[in-house]
């Protein structure tokens, strides 16, 4: 009787051949997606607008697609930890990134990254977080022109609080300094609470911040809103004029969030998730809940989101180079 030896290479070849004999298997997996738990990776810790909005969307995805969508928080390194996690994940549709605005500035700020832009593909844009220019009600200035004049009167210029180098509040502040022709110093803090403490104490002159955390201070009369860094007035606080209206047309910035997947993820899965994101964001109840978190619903397709990211990258990278900014 003839004998034969089964080697590892022979076995792998047999398996590969068997899979090739069933060309519909991959298509079936794509059609069946999601057939198990999906991990949605947040680049920030629990409690912020990124995390809260993602949990709201995850719950709706699960209800609609009859599968569990869980949020995993992977904060740190200016969102690069979360970006790297998904960039190196399998492209099977079960690890998805809820990407944030620092994704577009990371390379310009930090140089070579542990992942490349080609490792991730856009799925859909979700929301933006408008940035409001806030000062203490006890400050010696009450309007934007008075703030700029105050900065020009001081040799050291203005001091701005921000969540860190390369954040949207920081970059918007740098734009304002440049366009107003005033010196400015960005002072990074860990979170809004610390920024607000320094602002109320008069140790920083202003900050750019999302509305929800600042609103109690505004309503109590402790903070004044000088404007919003949006192209148009925000429905969240329409009484705030845009910085464009006040003579600074270039100072347009906002936080933003959307979904990205590993580049190897199939078009079929991306299209299915994109459709689900856009459907969910069109729900009036979802819109209301996101608005209550100080977010504006801004749905966009994968193609439109990709173009948006490219535009953001080019715009902010140019500013980062001009200002000589470096990541922390």
Coordinates of C-alpha atoms in Angstrom, one line a residue, residues 4-328:
X4 CA 2.1 9.6 1.9
X5 CA 3.1 12.4 4.3
X6 CA 0.8 15.3 4.9
X7 CA 2.9 18.5 5.3
X8 CA 1.8 21.8 6.6
X9 CA 2.1 23.3 3.2
X10 CA 0.0 20.5 1.6
X11 CA -2.6 21.0 4.3
X12 CA -2.8 24.7 3.8
X13 CA -2.9 24.3 0.0
X14 CA -5.8 21.8 0.4
X15 CA -7.7 24.3 2.6
X16 CA -7.1 27.1 0.2
X17 CA -8.3 25.0 -2.7
X18 CA -11.4 24.0 -0.8
X19 CA -12.2 27.6 -0.2
X20 CA -11.7 28.5 -3.8
X21 CA -14.1 25.9 -4.8
X22 CA -16.8 27.9 -3.0
X23 CA -16.6 31.4 -4.5
X24 CA -19.9 32.4 -2.9
X25 CA -18.5 32.0 0.7
X26 CA -17.0 35.5 0.9
X27 CA -20.2 37.0 -0.6
X28 CA -22.3 35.1 1.9
X29 CA -20.2 36.5 4.8
X30 CA -20.6 40.0 3.5
X31 CA -24.4 39.5 3.0
X32 CA -24.7 38.1 6.5
X33 CA -22.8 41.0 8.2
X34 CA -23.2 41.6 11.1
X35 CA -23.4 38.0 12.3
X36 CA -21.6 38.7 15.6
X37 CA -20.7 41.5 18.0
X38 CA -19.2 44.6 16.3
X39 CA -16.6 46.7 18.2
X40 CA -16.9 50.5 17.7
X41 CA -13.6 52.1 18.7
X42 CA -13.8 55.6 20.4
X43 CA -10.6 57.6 20.4
X44 CA -11.6 59.4 23.7
X45 CA -12.6 58.3 27.2
X46 CA -16.1 57.9 28.5
X47 CA -18.4 60.9 29.1
X48 CA -17.4 63.3 26.3
X49 CA -19.5 64.1 23.2
X50 CA -17.6 61.6 21.1
X51 CA -18.4 58.8 23.5
X52 CA -21.9 59.8 24.3
X53 CA -22.9 60.2 20.6
X54 CA -21.3 56.9 19.7
X55 CA -23.2 55.0 22.4
X56 CA -26.4 56.5 21.2
X57 CA -25.7 55.5 17.6
X58 CA -24.4 52.0 18.7
X59 CA -27.7 51.3 20.4
X60 CA -29.7 52.2 17.3
X61 CA -27.5 50.2 15.0
X62 CA -28.0 47.1 17.3
X63 CA -31.7 47.6 17.3
X64 CA -31.9 47.9 13.5
X65 CA -29.3 45.3 12.5
X66 CA -30.3 42.7 15.3
X67 CA -26.7 42.4 16.5
X68 CA -24.7 43.8 19.4
X69 CA -22.6 46.9 18.8
X70 CA -20.3 47.8 21.7
X71 CA -18.2 50.9 22.3
X72 CA -14.6 50.4 23.2
X73 CA -12.8 53.5 24.5
X74 CA -9.1 53.7 23.5
X75 CA -8.1 57.3 24.5
X76 CA -4.7 58.8 24.3
X77 CA -2.0 60.1 22.0
X78 CA -4.2 62.6 20.3
X79 CA -6.6 59.8 19.0
X80 CA -3.6 57.9 17.4
X81 CA -4.1 54.8 19.7
X82 CA -7.6 54.3 18.4
X83 CA -6.7 55.0 14.9
X84 CA -3.8 52.5 15.0
X85 CA -6.1 49.9 16.6
X86 CA -8.5 49.9 13.7
X87 CA -5.9 50.5 11.0
X88 CA -4.3 47.1 11.9
X89 CA -7.6 45.2 12.5
X90 CA -9.0 42.6 10.2
X91 CA -11.1 44.0 7.4
X92 CA -14.1 41.9 8.3
X93 CA -16.4 44.7 9.4
X94 CA -16.2 43.8 13.1
X95 CA -13.8 46.6 14.2
X96 CA -14.9 50.1 13.2
X97 CA -13.4 53.5 14.1
X98 CA -15.4 56.5 15.3
X99 CA -12.8 58.9 14.0
X100 CA -12.4 62.4 15.3
X101 CA -10.9 65.7 13.9
X102 CA -7.3 65.1 15.1
X103 CA -7.1 62.3 12.5
X104 CA -6.6 65.0 9.9
X105 CA -3.7 66.7 11.7
X106 CA -1.8 63.8 13.2
X107 CA 0.8 63.4 10.5
X108 CA 1.6 67.1 10.3
X109 CA 1.9 67.4 14.1
X110 CA 3.7 64.2 14.9
X111 CA 5.5 63.2 11.8
X112 CA 5.7 59.4 11.0
X113 CA 2.8 57.5 12.5
X114 CA 2.4 53.8 13.3
X115 CA -0.3 53.6 10.6
X116 CA -0.8 55.2 7.2
X117 CA -3.8 57.0 5.8
X118 CA -4.2 54.2 3.2
X119 CA -4.8 51.7 6.0
X120 CA -8.2 53.2 6.7
X121 CA -11.2 54.0 4.5
X122 CA -14.1 56.4 5.2
X123 CA -17.6 54.9 5.8
X124 CA -19.8 58.0 6.6
X125 CA -19.6 61.3 8.4
X126 CA -21.9 61.7 11.4
X127 CA -21.8 64.9 13.4
X128 CA -19.9 68.2 14.1
X129 CA -19.3 70.0 17.3
X130 CA -19.3 73.8 16.8
X131 CA -16.7 75.8 18.7
X132 CA -17.8 78.8 20.7
X133 CA -15.4 81.7 21.7
X134 CA -15.9 82.1 25.4
X135 CA -14.6 84.6 27.9
X136 CA -15.2 85.3 31.6
X137 CA -17.9 87.8 32.4
X138 CA -15.4 89.5 34.7
X139 CA -12.8 90.0 31.9
X140 CA -11.9 93.7 31.1
X141 CA -13.3 93.1 27.6
X142 CA -16.8 92.2 26.5
X143 CA -16.7 91.9 22.7
X144 CA -14.4 90.4 20.2
X145 CA -12.9 93.7 19.0
X146 CA -12.2 94.6 22.6
X147 CA -10.5 91.2 23.2
X148 CA -8.3 91.8 20.1
X149 CA -7.4 95.3 21.3
X150 CA -6.6 94.0 24.7
X151 CA -4.2 91.4 23.2
X152 CA -2.5 94.1 21.1
X153 CA -2.0 96.3 24.2
X154 CA 0.0 93.6 26.0
X155 CA 3.6 92.6 25.0
X156 CA 2.8 88.9 25.5
X157 CA -0.5 89.1 23.6
X158 CA -3.5 86.9 24.4
X159 CA -3.6 83.6 26.3
X160 CA -6.0 80.9 25.1
X161 CA -6.9 77.7 26.9
X162 CA -7.2 74.5 24.7
X163 CA -7.4 70.7 25.1
X164 CA -3.9 70.3 23.6
X165 CA -1.6 71.0 20.7
X166 CA -3.3 70.3 17.4
X167 CA -6.8 70.2 18.8
X168 CA -9.5 72.1 16.9
X169 CA -9.8 74.7 19.6
X170 CA -6.0 75.2 19.5
X171 CA -5.9 75.5 15.7
X172 CA -8.9 77.8 15.5
X173 CA -7.2 80.0 18.1
X174 CA -4.0 80.1 16.0
X175 CA -6.1 81.2 13.0
X176 CA -7.6 84.0 15.0
X177 CA -4.2 85.2 16.3
X178 CA -2.9 85.2 12.7
X179 CA -5.9 86.9 11.1
X180 CA -6.2 89.5 13.9
X181 CA -2.5 90.3 13.9
X182 CA -2.1 89.7 17.6
X183 CA 0.3 87.6 19.5
X184 CA -1.1 84.5 21.2
X185 CA -0.1 81.7 23.5
X186 CA -1.9 78.4 23.6
X187 CA -2.1 76.8 27.1
X188 CA -3.2 73.2 27.0
X189 CA -5.3 71.7 29.8
X190 CA -6.7 68.2 30.5
X191 CA -10.4 68.7 29.8
X192 CA -12.8 71.6 29.9
X193 CA -13.1 71.8 33.7
X194 CA -9.5 72.8 34.2
X195 CA -9.8 75.4 31.3
X196 CA -12.9 76.9 32.9
X197 CA -11.3 77.2 36.3
X198 CA -8.4 79.2 34.8
X199 CA -10.8 81.3 32.7
X200 CA -12.9 82.2 35.7
X201 CA -9.8 83.0 37.7
X202 CA -8.6 85.4 34.9
X203 CA -5.4 83.5 34.3
X204 CA -6.3 82.9 30.7
X205 CA -8.1 85.3 28.4
X206 CA -10.4 83.1 26.4
X207 CA -11.1 79.6 25.0
X208 CA -12.9 78.0 22.2
X209 CA -15.1 75.1 23.4
X210 CA -18.1 73.0 22.6
X211 CA -21.4 74.3 24.0
X212 CA -22.7 71.6 26.3
X213 CA -20.1 71.8 29.0
X214 CA -20.0 75.6 28.9
X215 CA -23.7 76.2 28.8
X216 CA -24.3 76.1 32.6
X217 CA -21.7 78.8 33.0
X218 CA -23.3 80.9 30.2
X219 CA -26.7 80.5 31.7
X220 CA -25.5 81.5 35.2
X221 CA -23.8 84.7 33.7
X222 CA -20.3 83.6 34.5
X223 CA -19.2 83.2 30.8
X224 CA -19.9 85.4 27.8
X225 CA -20.1 84.1 24.3
X226 CA -18.3 86.3 21.8
X227 CA -19.0 84.2 18.7
X228 CA -18.9 80.8 17.0
X229 CA -16.2 79.5 14.6
X230 CA -18.7 78.2 12.1
X231 CA -19.4 79.1 8.5
X232 CA -23.0 80.0 9.6
X233 CA -24.6 80.7 12.9
X234 CA -25.2 77.5 14.9
X235 CA -28.8 76.5 15.7
X236 CA -27.5 75.4 19.1
X237 CA -26.9 79.0 20.1
X238 CA -28.1 81.2 17.2
X239 CA -27.6 84.5 19.1
X240 CA -23.8 84.0 18.8
X241 CA -22.5 85.7 15.7
X242 CA -20.0 83.9 13.6
X243 CA -16.4 85.0 13.7
X244 CA -16.8 85.4 9.9
X245 CA -19.5 88.1 10.5
X246 CA -17.0 89.9 12.8
X247 CA -14.3 90.2 10.2
X248 CA -12.5 86.9 10.5
X249 CA -13.6 84.9 7.4
X250 CA -10.9 82.2 7.8
X251 CA -11.6 81.3 11.4
X252 CA -13.9 78.3 10.7
X253 CA -13.3 75.2 12.7
X254 CA -15.3 72.5 14.5
X255 CA -14.8 69.1 16.1
X256 CA -16.2 66.3 13.9
X257 CA -16.9 62.6 14.1
X258 CA -17.5 59.9 11.6
X259 CA -17.0 56.2 10.8
X260 CA -13.9 54.6 9.2
X261 CA -13.0 50.9 8.6
X262 CA -9.8 49.0 7.8
X263 CA -8.9 49.5 4.1
X264 CA -9.3 45.8 3.5
X265 CA -13.0 45.9 4.4
X266 CA -15.2 44.9 1.5
X267 CA -17.3 47.4 -0.4
X268 CA -20.4 45.5 0.4
X269 CA -19.9 45.8 4.2
X270 CA -18.9 49.5 3.9
X271 CA -22.0 50.2 1.9
X272 CA -24.2 48.4 4.4
X273 CA -22.8 50.3 7.3
X274 CA -22.9 53.6 5.4
X275 CA -26.6 53.1 4.7
X276 CA -27.2 52.3 8.4
X277 CA -25.4 55.4 9.6
X278 CA -27.3 57.7 7.2
X279 CA -30.6 56.1 8.0
X280 CA -30.0 56.5 11.8
X281 CA -29.0 60.1 11.5
X282 CA -32.2 60.9 9.6
X283 CA -34.3 59.8 12.5
X284 CA -35.9 62.9 14.2
X285 CA -35.5 61.3 17.7
X286 CA -31.8 60.7 17.1
X287 CA -31.3 64.2 15.8
X288 CA -32.9 65.6 18.9
X289 CA -30.8 63.5 21.2
X290 CA -27.6 64.6 19.4
X291 CA -28.6 68.2 19.5
X292 CA -29.1 68.0 23.2
X293 CA -25.4 66.9 23.4
X294 CA -24.3 70.1 21.6
X295 CA -23.8 68.3 18.3
X296 CA -25.1 69.1 14.8
X297 CA -26.0 66.2 12.6
X298 CA -23.9 66.3 9.4
X299 CA -24.4 63.0 7.5
X300 CA -22.2 62.4 4.4
X301 CA -21.5 59.4 2.3
X302 CA -18.1 57.6 2.2
X303 CA -17.0 59.5 -0.9
X304 CA -18.0 62.9 0.5
X305 CA -16.5 62.1 3.9
X306 CA -13.2 61.1 2.3
X307 CA -13.1 64.4 0.4
X308 CA -13.9 66.3 3.6
X309 CA -11.0 64.6 5.4
X310 CA -8.7 65.4 2.5
X311 CA -9.7 69.0 2.6
X312 CA -9.3 69.2 6.4
X313 CA -5.9 67.6 6.2
X314 CA -4.6 70.0 3.6
X315 CA -6.0 73.1 5.3
X316 CA -4.8 72.3 8.8
X317 CA -1.4 70.9 7.7
X318 CA -0.6 74.2 6.0
X319 CA -1.5 76.1 9.2
X320 CA 0.6 73.7 11.4
X321 CA 3.6 74.2 9.1
X322 CA 3.2 78.0 9.0
X323 CA 2.8 78.3 12.8
X324 CA 5.7 75.8 13.4
X325 CA 3.4 73.7 15.7
X326 CA 4.6 70.3 17.1
X327 CA 2.6 67.6 18.8
X328 CA 3.1 66.9 22.5

